[in-house]
Amino acid sequence: MDNNQQFFQTILNHTSDVLMIVDRNRHIIYITPNVYESLGYRPEELHNRDGFDLLHPEDKENMLQRHHNLLTSKQSNTSEYRMIRKNGEVRYGECKTTPLPDTENYLQVVSIRDITERKRMELELEYHKNRHEVLQNSLKNFSNDLSFVMKHADLEERLIKELITILPNSNPTIMKIFPKNIHLSLGKMETVSDKVLIKIGERLQSPYIMSINASTIREKMESIWLETLAYYSMMVFENLNMIENLIQQLETATRSKETPQWVLRLMFNLQEQQRLTLSSDLHDTVLQDQIDLYRRLESLLNRYEIDKEVKTKLVGIEQGLLDIIHDIRVTCNNLRPPLLRELGLKRSLENLFEHIQVSSTYKITFTSEDLSMLPLSEEQTIGIYRIVQELLNHAEEHSRANEIKFDLYHEDHQLKLVYSDDGIGESSSSNHLRLTNVEQRAQSLGGKMEISLEPGCGLFAALQLPINLERSLV
């Protein structure tokens, strides 16, 4: 018997979990010596004390209710709560309580496991997931808004607004004087004293330098976000400079109200270049970071034994990361359709319609001739693809159509695209801008677009594009 007691005591002395026995009123009758390592108390200090004295005040009410339910149901339960060490440090604990209702004074056996590190890891993973979502949505909204920025002052205002929103207390400013004895490369982040500086461009021989408090950048992903934000701004800034110069040239060259074809072509080419750069940047930075975080979480789930409830939460986070990765890939594909040149126009449009059809409320009918022998340039291919995207956006947001039709064919040395829907045919300001953009896109390709929008008759649009037209920027 003495050997059995010694063996039992050895197990209690070396178990990682704290074991204790409490009575009906939660008074501690026995607790294992390892409570000293876990909470800083010696067993004799806790003898006859209420076990709930060790709980965080905010968790007591919930635990009192759980204890009452346990005594009533006579069923074991498991719960998580915060514990206060003797030195005041807060630790997370997971306890399993087994009632012994047939014992005198209704004893209960309590097993307490310190899960602080696991909890911190969960909170850190959740924080990084949420922060990634915030930063990703910020870049998405910012890049979308940049398409409406037409002046340097608008860009400056929008940039400052985004910095204040994502990095509170960053005190963002735009400096227009070069700092002394400091060389700043375009788009490169430099830390000077307590400031982070990024040069986003020059205008009228004055620099535009973004400045924020360095202390607000706490994570690598925030540095990547800031550099990406600056890069977006830098490209728009450069485009605004170019557009400003072109407008000055146009004002001296012509008073015509119609925008020249070469200007439209230039603007759309710049837009496509910007989209390509944004797509590549998202793919090579934000997307890769998300994939890396997902793989780390996947490895964690496969490598360690994790409580079922916690594992369920982590699997939920894992699925959330997969959704974010999917959304980023969709955004990249929208910015720059993959394999457009390799697949050709017809096949790429079929893939687009197949993808849209999954989530749309209208039926898409597409007919096309074999266009593989037509000498379509990459610019013409992407231009027609964008026109189709704009018409799909019209159908999604404005037409309320049940069916839309696309017909693509070659006739009289022209490529013709005919669109029709059975929608309501009503026009709004945003819809008018979208259709104007379609007309300008067609004009930039040297073609013309006939558009008819009548209430109750839906939208009819016909593109005629000469396929052998030689065009020049000058």
PDB file of C-alpha atoms in Angstrom, residues 204-401:
ATOM      1  CA  LEU A 204       6.780  71.658 -60.995  1.00  0.00           C
ATOM      2  CA  GLN A 205      10.274  70.918 -59.626  1.00  0.00           C
ATOM      3  CA  SER A 206       8.865  70.243 -56.150  1.00  0.00           C
ATOM      4  CA  PRO A 207       8.842  66.803 -54.500  1.00  0.00           C
ATOM      5  CA  TYR A 208       5.803  65.050 -53.094  1.00  0.00           C
ATOM      6  CA  ILE A 209       7.034  63.087 -50.062  1.00  0.00           C
ATOM      7  CA  MET A 210       4.690  61.079 -47.865  1.00  0.00           C
ATOM      8  CA  SER A 211       5.628  61.302 -44.174  1.00  0.00           C
ATOM      9  CA  ILE A 212       4.207  59.349 -41.205  1.00  0.00           C
ATOM     10  CA  ASN A 213       5.263  58.546 -37.648  1.00  0.00           C
ATOM     11  CA  ALA A 214       7.588  55.527 -37.750  1.00  0.00           C
ATOM     12  CA  SER A 215       6.162  54.123 -34.500  1.00  0.00           C
ATOM     13  CA  THR A 216       2.828  53.310 -36.170  1.00  0.00           C
ATOM     14  CA  ILE A 217       4.428  50.622 -38.360  1.00  0.00           C
ATOM     15  CA  ARG A 218       4.506  47.565 -36.098  1.00  0.00           C
ATOM     16  CA  GLU A 219       4.169  44.624 -38.485  1.00  0.00           C
ATOM     17  CA  LYS A 220       5.930  43.576 -41.673  1.00  0.00           C
ATOM     18  CA  MET A 221       2.577  43.331 -43.416  1.00  0.00           C
ATOM     19  CA  GLU A 222       1.953  47.004 -42.559  1.00  0.00           C
ATOM     20  CA  SER A 223       5.260  47.945 -44.184  1.00  0.00           C
ATOM     21  CA  ILE A 224       4.262  45.981 -47.291  1.00  0.00           C
ATOM     22  CA  TRP A 225       0.857  47.667 -47.255  1.00  0.00           C
ATOM     23  CA  LEU A 226       2.441  51.114 -46.954  1.00  0.00           C
ATOM     24  CA  GLU A 227       4.877  50.468 -49.809  1.00  0.00           C
ATOM     25  CA  THR A 228       2.046  49.143 -51.979  1.00  0.00           C
ATOM     26  CA  LEU A 229      -0.124  52.150 -51.143  1.00  0.00           C
ATOM     27  CA  ALA A 230       2.747  54.467 -52.023  1.00  0.00           C
ATOM     28  CA  TYR A 231       3.353  52.544 -55.247  1.00  0.00           C
ATOM     29  CA  TYR A 232      -0.283  52.929 -56.285  1.00  0.00           C
ATOM     30  CA  SER A 233      -0.070  56.644 -55.489  1.00  0.00           C
ATOM     31  CA  MET A 234       3.219  56.972 -57.356  1.00  0.00           C
ATOM     32  CA  MET A 235       1.764  55.490 -60.540  1.00  0.00           C
ATOM     33  CA  VAL A 236      -1.327  57.686 -60.362  1.00  0.00           C
ATOM     34  CA  PHE A 237       0.856  60.705 -59.604  1.00  0.00           C
ATOM     35  CA  GLU A 238       2.945  59.981 -62.693  1.00  0.00           C
ATOM     36  CA  ASN A 239      -0.188  59.517 -64.781  1.00  0.00           C
ATOM     37  CA  LEU A 240      -1.619  62.800 -63.493  1.00  0.00           C
ATOM     38  CA  ASN A 241       1.575  64.589 -64.461  1.00  0.00           C
ATOM     39  CA  MET A 242       1.402  63.083 -67.924  1.00  0.00           C
ATOM     40  CA  ILE A 243      -2.271  63.894 -68.315  1.00  0.00           C
ATOM     41  CA  GLU A 244      -1.664  67.441 -67.097  1.00  0.00           C
ATOM     42  CA  ASN A 245       1.031  67.907 -69.726  1.00  0.00           C
ATOM     43  CA  LEU A 246      -1.139  66.390 -72.444  1.00  0.00           C
ATOM     44  CA  ILE A 247      -4.065  68.623 -71.523  1.00  0.00           C
ATOM     45  CA  GLN A 248      -1.827  71.653 -71.799  1.00  0.00           C
ATOM     46  CA  GLN A 249      -0.759  70.492 -75.239  1.00  0.00           C
ATOM     47  CA  LEU A 250      -4.345  69.844 -76.260  1.00  0.00           C
ATOM     48  CA  GLU A 251      -5.492  73.268 -75.110  1.00  0.00           C
ATOM     49  CA  THR A 252      -2.947  74.900 -77.365  1.00  0.00           C
ATOM     50  CA  ALA A 253      -3.523  72.499 -80.281  1.00  0.00           C
ATOM     51  CA  THR A 254      -7.292  72.211 -80.516  1.00  0.00           C
ATOM     52  CA  ARG A 255     -10.553  73.543 -79.187  1.00  0.00           C
ATOM     53  CA  SER A 256     -12.498  70.521 -80.341  1.00  0.00           C
ATOM     54  CA  LYS A 257     -14.937  69.059 -77.813  1.00  0.00           C
ATOM     55  CA  GLU A 258     -14.314  65.512 -79.051  1.00  0.00           C
ATOM     56  CA  THR A 259     -11.372  63.777 -77.448  1.00  0.00           C
ATOM     57  CA  PRO A 260      -8.822  62.745 -80.096  1.00  0.00           C
ATOM     58  CA  GLN A 261      -8.402  59.032 -80.657  1.00  0.00           C
ATOM     59  CA  TRP A 262      -4.712  59.045 -79.754  1.00  0.00           C
ATOM     60  CA  VAL A 263      -5.495  60.580 -76.367  1.00  0.00           C
ATOM     61  CA  LEU A 264      -8.139  57.946 -75.619  1.00  0.00           C
ATOM     62  CA  ARG A 265      -5.797  55.219 -76.763  1.00  0.00           C
ATOM     63  CA  LEU A 266      -3.007  56.560 -74.600  1.00  0.00           C
ATOM     64  CA  MET A 267      -5.248  56.822 -71.535  1.00  0.00           C
ATOM     65  CA  PHE A 268      -6.590  53.285 -71.921  1.00  0.00           C
ATOM     66  CA  ASN A 269      -3.087  51.912 -72.502  1.00  0.00           C
ATOM     67  CA  LEU A 270      -1.891  53.633 -69.342  1.00  0.00           C
ATOM     68  CA  GLN A 271      -4.885  52.209 -67.515  1.00  0.00           C
ATOM     69  CA  GLU A 272      -4.027  48.691 -68.686  1.00  0.00           C
ATOM     70  CA  GLN A 273      -0.400  49.135 -67.692  1.00  0.00           C
ATOM     71  CA  GLN A 274      -1.513  50.265 -64.252  1.00  0.00           C
ATOM     72  CA  ARG A 275      -3.860  47.295 -63.926  1.00  0.00           C
ATOM     73  CA  LEU A 276      -1.085  44.917 -64.970  1.00  0.00           C
ATOM     74  CA  THR A 277       1.268  46.413 -62.401  1.00  0.00           C
ATOM     75  CA  LEU A 278      -1.368  46.305 -59.664  1.00  0.00           C
ATOM     76  CA  SER A 279      -2.182  42.702 -60.507  1.00  0.00           C
ATOM     77  CA  SER A 280       1.480  41.679 -60.410  1.00  0.00           C
ATOM     78  CA  ASP A 281       2.055  43.586 -57.190  1.00  0.00           C
ATOM     79  CA  LEU A 282      -0.937  42.001 -55.462  1.00  0.00           C
ATOM     80  CA  HIS A 283       0.114  38.564 -56.665  1.00  0.00           C
ATOM     81  CA  ASP A 284       3.762  38.903 -55.641  1.00  0.00           C
ATOM     82  CA  THR A 285       3.257  40.529 -52.240  1.00  0.00           C
ATOM     83  CA  VAL A 286      -0.123  40.378 -50.530  1.00  0.00           C
ATOM     84  CA  LEU A 287      -1.182  37.047 -52.070  1.00  0.00           C
ATOM     85  CA  GLN A 288       2.118  35.349 -51.236  1.00  0.00           C
ATOM     86  CA  ASP A 289       1.920  36.600 -47.642  1.00  0.00           C
ATOM     87  CA  GLN A 290      -1.589  35.161 -47.318  1.00  0.00           C
ATOM     88  CA  ILE A 291      -0.483  31.820 -48.778  1.00  0.00           C
ATOM     89  CA  ASP A 292       2.492  31.706 -46.396  1.00  0.00           C
ATOM     90  CA  LEU A 293       0.234  32.373 -43.393  1.00  0.00           C
ATOM     91  CA  TYR A 294      -2.200  29.697 -44.583  1.00  0.00           C
ATOM     92  CA  ARG A 295       0.570  27.112 -44.942  1.00  0.00           C
ATOM     93  CA  ARG A 296       1.919  27.908 -41.485  1.00  0.00           C
ATOM     94  CA  LEU A 297      -1.538  27.443 -39.996  1.00  0.00           C
ATOM     95  CA  GLU A 298      -2.059  24.233 -41.975  1.00  0.00           C
ATOM     96  CA  SER A 299       1.282  22.904 -40.701  1.00  0.00           C
ATOM     97  CA  LEU A 300       0.321  23.831 -37.143  1.00  0.00           C
ATOM     98  CA  LEU A 301      -2.970  21.955 -37.393  1.00  0.00           C
ATOM     99  CA  ASN A 302      -1.276  18.854 -38.803  1.00  0.00           C
ATOM    100  CA  ARG A 303       1.715  18.831 -36.469  1.00  0.00           C
ATOM    101  CA  TYR A 304       0.167  19.301 -33.032  1.00  0.00           C
ATOM    102  CA  GLU A 305      -2.630  17.719 -31.056  1.00  0.00           C
ATOM    103  CA  ILE A 306      -5.129  20.507 -30.529  1.00  0.00           C
ATOM    104  CA  ASP A 307      -8.339  20.561 -28.523  1.00  0.00           C
ATOM    105  CA  LYS A 308     -11.363  19.849 -30.715  1.00  0.00           C
ATOM    106  CA  GLU A 309     -13.107  23.154 -30.005  1.00  0.00           C
ATOM    107  CA  VAL A 310      -9.936  25.163 -30.624  1.00  0.00           C
ATOM    108  CA  LYS A 311      -9.190  23.162 -33.750  1.00  0.00           C
ATOM    109  CA  THR A 312     -12.661  23.971 -35.064  1.00  0.00           C
ATOM    110  CA  LYS A 313     -11.951  27.684 -34.599  1.00  0.00           C
ATOM    111  CA  LEU A 314      -8.542  27.372 -36.271  1.00  0.00           C
ATOM    112  CA  VAL A 315     -10.079  25.474 -39.184  1.00  0.00           C
ATOM    113  CA  GLY A 316     -12.539  28.360 -39.508  1.00  0.00           C
ATOM    114  CA  ILE A 317      -9.632  30.802 -39.644  1.00  0.00           C
ATOM    115  CA  GLU A 318      -7.946  28.538 -42.190  1.00  0.00           C
ATOM    116  CA  GLN A 319     -11.068  28.595 -44.360  1.00  0.00           C
ATOM    117  CA  GLY A 320     -11.228  32.376 -44.012  1.00  0.00           C
ATOM    118  CA  LEU A 321      -7.668  32.628 -45.311  1.00  0.00           C
ATOM    119  CA  LEU A 322      -8.599  30.426 -48.275  1.00  0.00           C
ATOM    120  CA  ASP A 323     -11.507  32.778 -49.024  1.00  0.00           C
ATOM    121  CA  ILE A 324      -9.180  35.784 -48.890  1.00  0.00           C
ATOM    122  CA  ILE A 325      -6.675  34.029 -51.172  1.00  0.00           C
ATOM    123  CA  HIS A 326      -9.507  33.283 -53.600  1.00  0.00           C
ATOM    124  CA  ASP A 327     -10.714  36.912 -53.529  1.00  0.00           C
ATOM    125  CA  ILE A 328      -7.197  38.207 -54.214  1.00  0.00           C
ATOM    126  CA  ARG A 329      -6.809  35.841 -57.152  1.00  0.00           C
ATOM    127  CA  VAL A 330     -10.176  36.952 -58.542  1.00  0.00           C
ATOM    128  CA  THR A 331      -9.082  40.587 -58.168  1.00  0.00           C
ATOM    129  CA  CYS A 332      -5.793  39.839 -59.963  1.00  0.00           C
ATOM    130  CA  ASN A 333      -7.665  38.080 -62.763  1.00  0.00           C
ATOM    131  CA  ASN A 334     -10.066  41.011 -63.136  1.00  0.00           C
ATOM    132  CA  LEU A 335      -7.188  43.462 -63.261  1.00  0.00           C
ATOM    133  CA  ARG A 336      -5.397  41.391 -65.885  1.00  0.00           C
ATOM    134  CA  PRO A 337      -7.250  38.440 -67.478  1.00  0.00           C
ATOM    135  CA  PRO A 338      -4.945  35.402 -67.409  1.00  0.00           C
ATOM    136  CA  LEU A 339      -3.769  33.779 -70.651  1.00  0.00           C
ATOM    137  CA  LEU A 340      -5.766  36.218 -72.784  1.00  0.00           C
ATOM    138  CA  ARG A 341      -3.102  36.253 -75.474  1.00  0.00           C
ATOM    139  CA  GLU A 342      -2.539  32.478 -75.329  1.00  0.00           C
ATOM    140  CA  LEU A 343      -6.208  31.445 -75.300  1.00  0.00           C
ATOM    141  CA  GLY A 344      -7.442  34.023 -77.761  1.00  0.00           C
ATOM    142  CA  LEU A 345     -10.484  36.268 -77.587  1.00  0.00           C
ATOM    143  CA  LYS A 346     -13.209  33.669 -78.137  1.00  0.00           C
ATOM    144  CA  ARG A 347     -11.947  31.176 -75.548  1.00  0.00           C
ATOM    145  CA  SER A 348     -11.231  33.929 -73.000  1.00  0.00           C
ATOM    146  CA  LEU A 349     -14.768  35.289 -73.357  1.00  0.00           C
ATOM    147  CA  GLU A 350     -16.193  31.782 -72.942  1.00  0.00           C
ATOM    148  CA  ASN A 351     -14.225  31.422 -69.694  1.00  0.00           C
ATOM    149  CA  LEU A 352     -15.441  34.845 -68.531  1.00  0.00           C
ATOM    150  CA  PHE A 353     -19.085  34.027 -69.254  1.00  0.00           C
ATOM    151  CA  GLU A 354     -18.767  30.646 -67.542  1.00  0.00           C
ATOM    152  CA  HIS A 355     -17.367  32.324 -64.419  1.00  0.00           C
ATOM    153  CA  ILE A 356     -20.005  35.096 -64.398  1.00  0.00           C
ATOM    154  CA  GLN A 357     -22.863  32.676 -65.040  1.00  0.00           C
ATOM    155  CA  VAL A 358     -22.209  30.872 -61.733  1.00  0.00           C
ATOM    156  CA  SER A 359     -23.249  33.875 -59.626  1.00  0.00           C
ATOM    157  CA  SER A 360     -25.440  35.912 -62.004  1.00  0.00           C
ATOM    158  CA  THR A 361     -29.229  36.048 -62.038  1.00  0.00           C
ATOM    159  CA  TYR A 362     -29.487  36.278 -65.828  1.00  0.00           C
ATOM    160  CA  LYS A 363     -28.783  33.815 -68.636  1.00  0.00           C
ATOM    161  CA  ILE A 364     -25.853  34.511 -70.962  1.00  0.00           C
ATOM    162  CA  THR A 365     -26.059  33.410 -74.605  1.00  0.00           C
ATOM    163  CA  PHE A 366     -22.820  33.682 -76.579  1.00  0.00           C
ATOM    164  CA  THR A 367     -22.293  32.879 -80.262  1.00  0.00           C
ATOM    165  CA  SER A 368     -19.039  33.378 -82.096  1.00  0.00           C
ATOM    166  CA  GLU A 369     -17.294  32.488 -85.315  1.00  0.00           C
ATOM    167  CA  ASP A 370     -13.811  30.998 -85.366  1.00  0.00           C
ATOM    168  CA  LEU A 371     -11.586  34.069 -84.942  1.00  0.00           C
ATOM    169  CA  SER A 372      -8.253  32.256 -84.691  1.00  0.00           C
ATOM    170  CA  MET A 373      -7.127  33.423 -88.157  1.00  0.00           C
ATOM    171  CA  LEU A 374      -7.942  37.097 -87.596  1.00  0.00           C
ATOM    172  CA  PRO A 375      -4.870  39.332 -87.030  1.00  0.00           C
ATOM    173  CA  LEU A 376      -6.110  40.835 -83.762  1.00  0.00           C
ATOM    174  CA  SER A 377      -3.477  42.751 -81.822  1.00  0.00           C
ATOM    175  CA  GLU A 378      -3.116  42.377 -78.072  1.00  0.00           C
ATOM    176  CA  GLU A 379      -4.466  45.906 -77.663  1.00  0.00           C
ATOM    177  CA  GLN A 380      -7.571  45.070 -79.699  1.00  0.00           C
ATOM    178  CA  THR A 381      -8.089  41.803 -77.820  1.00  0.00           C
ATOM    179  CA  ILE A 382      -7.895  43.375 -74.367  1.00  0.00           C
ATOM    180  CA  GLY A 383     -10.005  46.336 -75.563  1.00  0.00           C
ATOM    181  CA  ILE A 384     -12.859  44.099 -76.737  1.00  0.00           C
ATOM    182  CA  TYR A 385     -12.563  42.055 -73.543  1.00  0.00           C
ATOM    183  CA  ARG A 386     -12.915  45.236 -71.442  1.00  0.00           C
ATOM    184  CA  ILE A 387     -15.944  46.343 -73.468  1.00  0.00           C
ATOM    185  CA  VAL A 388     -17.596  42.989 -72.749  1.00  0.00           C
ATOM    186  CA  GLN A 389     -16.776  43.385 -69.032  1.00  0.00           C
ATOM    187  CA  GLU A 390     -18.390  46.840 -68.991  1.00  0.00           C
ATOM    188  CA  LEU A 391     -21.531  45.483 -70.680  1.00  0.00           C
ATOM    189  CA  LEU A 392     -21.671  42.651 -68.131  1.00  0.00           C
ATOM    190  CA  ASN A 393     -21.357  45.211 -65.333  1.00  0.00           C
ATOM    191  CA  HIS A 394     -24.248  47.133 -66.894  1.00  0.00           C
ATOM    192  CA  ALA A 395     -26.349  43.963 -66.929  1.00  0.00           C
ATOM    193  CA  GLU A 396     -25.465  43.202 -63.314  1.00  0.00           C
ATOM    194  CA  GLU A 397     -26.016  46.675 -61.859  1.00  0.00           C
ATOM    195  CA  HIS A 398     -28.617  48.400 -64.027  1.00  0.00           C
ATOM    196  CA  SER A 399     -30.517  46.332 -66.586  1.00  0.00           C
ATOM    197  CA  ARG A 400     -32.448  43.849 -64.386  1.00  0.00           C
ATOM    198  CA  ALA A 401     -32.332  41.579 -67.429  1.00  0.00           C
TER     199      ALA A 401
END
